[in-house]
XYZ file of C-alpha atoms in Angstrom:
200
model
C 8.283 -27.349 -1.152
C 6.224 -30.046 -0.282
C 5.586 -30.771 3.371
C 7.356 -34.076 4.914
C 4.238 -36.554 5.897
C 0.553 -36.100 4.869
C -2.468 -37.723 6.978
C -4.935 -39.298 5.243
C -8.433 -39.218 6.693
C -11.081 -39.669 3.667
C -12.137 -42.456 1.694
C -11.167 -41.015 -1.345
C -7.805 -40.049 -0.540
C -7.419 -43.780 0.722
C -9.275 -45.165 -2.642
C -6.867 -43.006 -4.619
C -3.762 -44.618 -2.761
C -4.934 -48.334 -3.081
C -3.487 -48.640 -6.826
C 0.136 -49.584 -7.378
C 0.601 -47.255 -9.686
C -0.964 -44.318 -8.203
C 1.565 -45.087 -5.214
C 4.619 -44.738 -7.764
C 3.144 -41.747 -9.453
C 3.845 -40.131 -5.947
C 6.964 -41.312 -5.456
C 8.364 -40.020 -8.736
C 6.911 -36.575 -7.857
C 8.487 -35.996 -4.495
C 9.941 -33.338 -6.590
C 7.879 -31.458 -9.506
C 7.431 -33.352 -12.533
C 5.563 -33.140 -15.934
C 3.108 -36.690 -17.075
C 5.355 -36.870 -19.226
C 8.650 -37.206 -17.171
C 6.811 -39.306 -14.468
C 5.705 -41.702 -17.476
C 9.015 -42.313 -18.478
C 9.990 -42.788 -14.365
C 7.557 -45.230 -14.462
C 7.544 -47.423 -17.414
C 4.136 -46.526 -18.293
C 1.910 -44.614 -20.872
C 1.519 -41.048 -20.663
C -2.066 -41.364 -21.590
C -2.384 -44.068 -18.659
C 0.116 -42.046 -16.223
C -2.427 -38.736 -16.951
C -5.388 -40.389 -15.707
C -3.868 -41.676 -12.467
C -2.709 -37.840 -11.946
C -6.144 -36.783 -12.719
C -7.682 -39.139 -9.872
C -4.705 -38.276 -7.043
C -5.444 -34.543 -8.202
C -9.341 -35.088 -7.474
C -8.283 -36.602 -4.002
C -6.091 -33.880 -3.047
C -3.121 -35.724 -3.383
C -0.832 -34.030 -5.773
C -1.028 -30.353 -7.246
C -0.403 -28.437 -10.781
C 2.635 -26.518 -9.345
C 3.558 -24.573 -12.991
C 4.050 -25.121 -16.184
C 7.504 -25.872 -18.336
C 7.457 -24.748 -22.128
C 9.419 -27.644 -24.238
C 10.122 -26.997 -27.800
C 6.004 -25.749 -29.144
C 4.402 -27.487 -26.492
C 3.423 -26.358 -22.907
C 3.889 -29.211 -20.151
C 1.598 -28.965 -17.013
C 4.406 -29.216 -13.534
C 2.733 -31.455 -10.477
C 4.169 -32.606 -7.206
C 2.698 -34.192 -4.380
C 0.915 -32.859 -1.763
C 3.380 -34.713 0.596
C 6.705 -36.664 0.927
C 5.417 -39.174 2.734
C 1.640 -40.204 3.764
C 0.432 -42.092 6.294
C -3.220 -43.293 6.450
C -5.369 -42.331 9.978
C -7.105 -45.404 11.581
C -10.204 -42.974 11.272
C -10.748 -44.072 7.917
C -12.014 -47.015 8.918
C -14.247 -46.099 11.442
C -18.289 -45.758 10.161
C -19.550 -46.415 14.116
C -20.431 -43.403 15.669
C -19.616 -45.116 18.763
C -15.931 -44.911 18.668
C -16.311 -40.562 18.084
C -18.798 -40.615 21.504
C -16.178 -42.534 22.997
C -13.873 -40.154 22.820
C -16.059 -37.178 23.735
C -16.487 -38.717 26.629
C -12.861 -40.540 27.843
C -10.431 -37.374 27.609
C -7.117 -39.970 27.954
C -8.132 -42.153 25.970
C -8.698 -39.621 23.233
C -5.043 -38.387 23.916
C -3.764 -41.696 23.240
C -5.309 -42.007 19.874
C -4.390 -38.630 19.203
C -0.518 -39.167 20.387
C -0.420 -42.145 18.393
C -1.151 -40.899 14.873
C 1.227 -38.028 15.771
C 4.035 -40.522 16.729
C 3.439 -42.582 13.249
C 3.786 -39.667 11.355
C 6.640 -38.530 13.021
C 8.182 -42.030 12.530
C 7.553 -41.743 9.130
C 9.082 -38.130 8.589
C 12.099 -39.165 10.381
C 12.433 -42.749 8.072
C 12.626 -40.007 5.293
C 15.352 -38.012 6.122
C 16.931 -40.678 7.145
C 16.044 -42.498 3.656
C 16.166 -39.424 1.569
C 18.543 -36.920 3.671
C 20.926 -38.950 4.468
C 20.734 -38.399 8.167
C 21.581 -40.362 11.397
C 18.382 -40.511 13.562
C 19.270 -40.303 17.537
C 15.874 -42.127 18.800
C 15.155 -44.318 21.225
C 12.356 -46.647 22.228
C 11.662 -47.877 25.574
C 8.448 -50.047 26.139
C 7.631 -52.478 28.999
C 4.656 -54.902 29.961
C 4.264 -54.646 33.800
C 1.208 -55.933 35.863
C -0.502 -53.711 38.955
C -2.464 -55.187 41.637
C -5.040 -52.679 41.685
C -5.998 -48.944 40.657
C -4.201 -47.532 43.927
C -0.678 -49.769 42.597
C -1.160 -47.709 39.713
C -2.018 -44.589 40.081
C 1.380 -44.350 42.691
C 3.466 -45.562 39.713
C 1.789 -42.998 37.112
C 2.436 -40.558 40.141
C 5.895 -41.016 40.806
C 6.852 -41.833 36.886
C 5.991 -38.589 36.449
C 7.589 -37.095 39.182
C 10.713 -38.816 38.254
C 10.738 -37.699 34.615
C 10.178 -34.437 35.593
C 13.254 -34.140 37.845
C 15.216 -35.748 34.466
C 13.954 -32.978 32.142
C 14.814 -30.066 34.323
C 18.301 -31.617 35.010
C 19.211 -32.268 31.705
C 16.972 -30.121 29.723
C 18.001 -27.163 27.834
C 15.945 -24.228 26.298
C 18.402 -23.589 23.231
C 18.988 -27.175 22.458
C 17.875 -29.511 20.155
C 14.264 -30.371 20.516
C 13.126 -33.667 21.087
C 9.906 -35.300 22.096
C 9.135 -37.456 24.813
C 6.074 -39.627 24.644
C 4.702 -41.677 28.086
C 1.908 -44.018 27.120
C 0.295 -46.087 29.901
C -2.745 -48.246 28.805
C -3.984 -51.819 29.621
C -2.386 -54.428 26.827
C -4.665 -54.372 23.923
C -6.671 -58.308 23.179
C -4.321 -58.893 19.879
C -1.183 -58.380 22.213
C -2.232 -60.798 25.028
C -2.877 -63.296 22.470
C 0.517 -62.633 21.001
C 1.449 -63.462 24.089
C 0.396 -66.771 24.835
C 0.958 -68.159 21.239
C 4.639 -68.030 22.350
C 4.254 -70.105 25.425
């Protein structure tokens, strides 16, 4: 079985997924499919349909899974990778700069890394909720507040922390349902304060 949500982090994984088609071919092989089949799914060719699944095979984005004999001829099975992908902001980034950067600032590295986790999560839980059927219980709690210096906030951070603790071991339970719980703290990116004060 395919896995829920694949990360893509090359440029020809991201080159493969920047054709309509190609992003339909995927679609109709959530579940294993012959050129063929996924021709028909798609309105197109099957000479056109087998070259797109040539290139997404090349990029690592679907895989022969089988074959299915159909009368004298033997039909080659493929399926996707992936249920669901998501594309990493690391694509994009050809500056060295950015990788030192995070060598060096441990947090700030954690905060990238936390927030390609939480997209892909998103995006595995918009598919069973899509595709399963199922009633997500999420919440989402985010607030702009301002500090008056670096003491102001560190004694938030501090007793945040504290506080959140106290909540998990009061209502925490080792054979419940897991759930994660994600604390971001990070000054308001430029594209946000100007956001902002376009609505004033």
């Amino acid at each position: 079985m395919a896995g829920r949500v694949h990360v893509v982090d090359d440029i020809d994984s991201l080159q493969s997924l920047c054709h309509p088609l190609r992003v339909r071919i995927l679609e109709a092989l959530r579940e294993a499919a012959s050129a063929a089949a996924v021709a028909r799914g798609v309105g197109e060719s099957r000479q056109r349909v087998n070259y797109h699944l040539k290139e997404l095979e090349r990029a690592g984005l679907v895989e022969p899974v089988g074959e299915r004999r159909t009368g004298n001829f033997v039909e080659m099975l493929y399926r996707s990778v992936a249920e669901s992908f998501v594309v990493s902001p690391q694509v994009a980034w050809s500056d060295p700069r950015r990788v030192e950067a995070l060598r060096h600032q441990h947090s700030l590295e954690k905060l990238v890394t936390v927030g390609e986790r939480l997209q892909r999560d998103a995006v595995s839980l918009l598919d069973r909720a899509a595709f399963d059927a199922e009633e997500i219980a999420s919440a989402t709690v985010e607030a702009d507040v301002h500090f008056a210096d670096e003491r102001a906030r560190a004694a938030f951070l501090a007793e945040y922390l504290e506080t959140l603790t106290a909540l998990c071991e009061r209502y925490g339970s080792p054979a419940g349902e897991p759930y994660r719980l994600v604390l971001a703290v990070h000054p308001a990116a430029a594209d946000d304060e100007t956001e902002e004060s376009s609505d004033d």
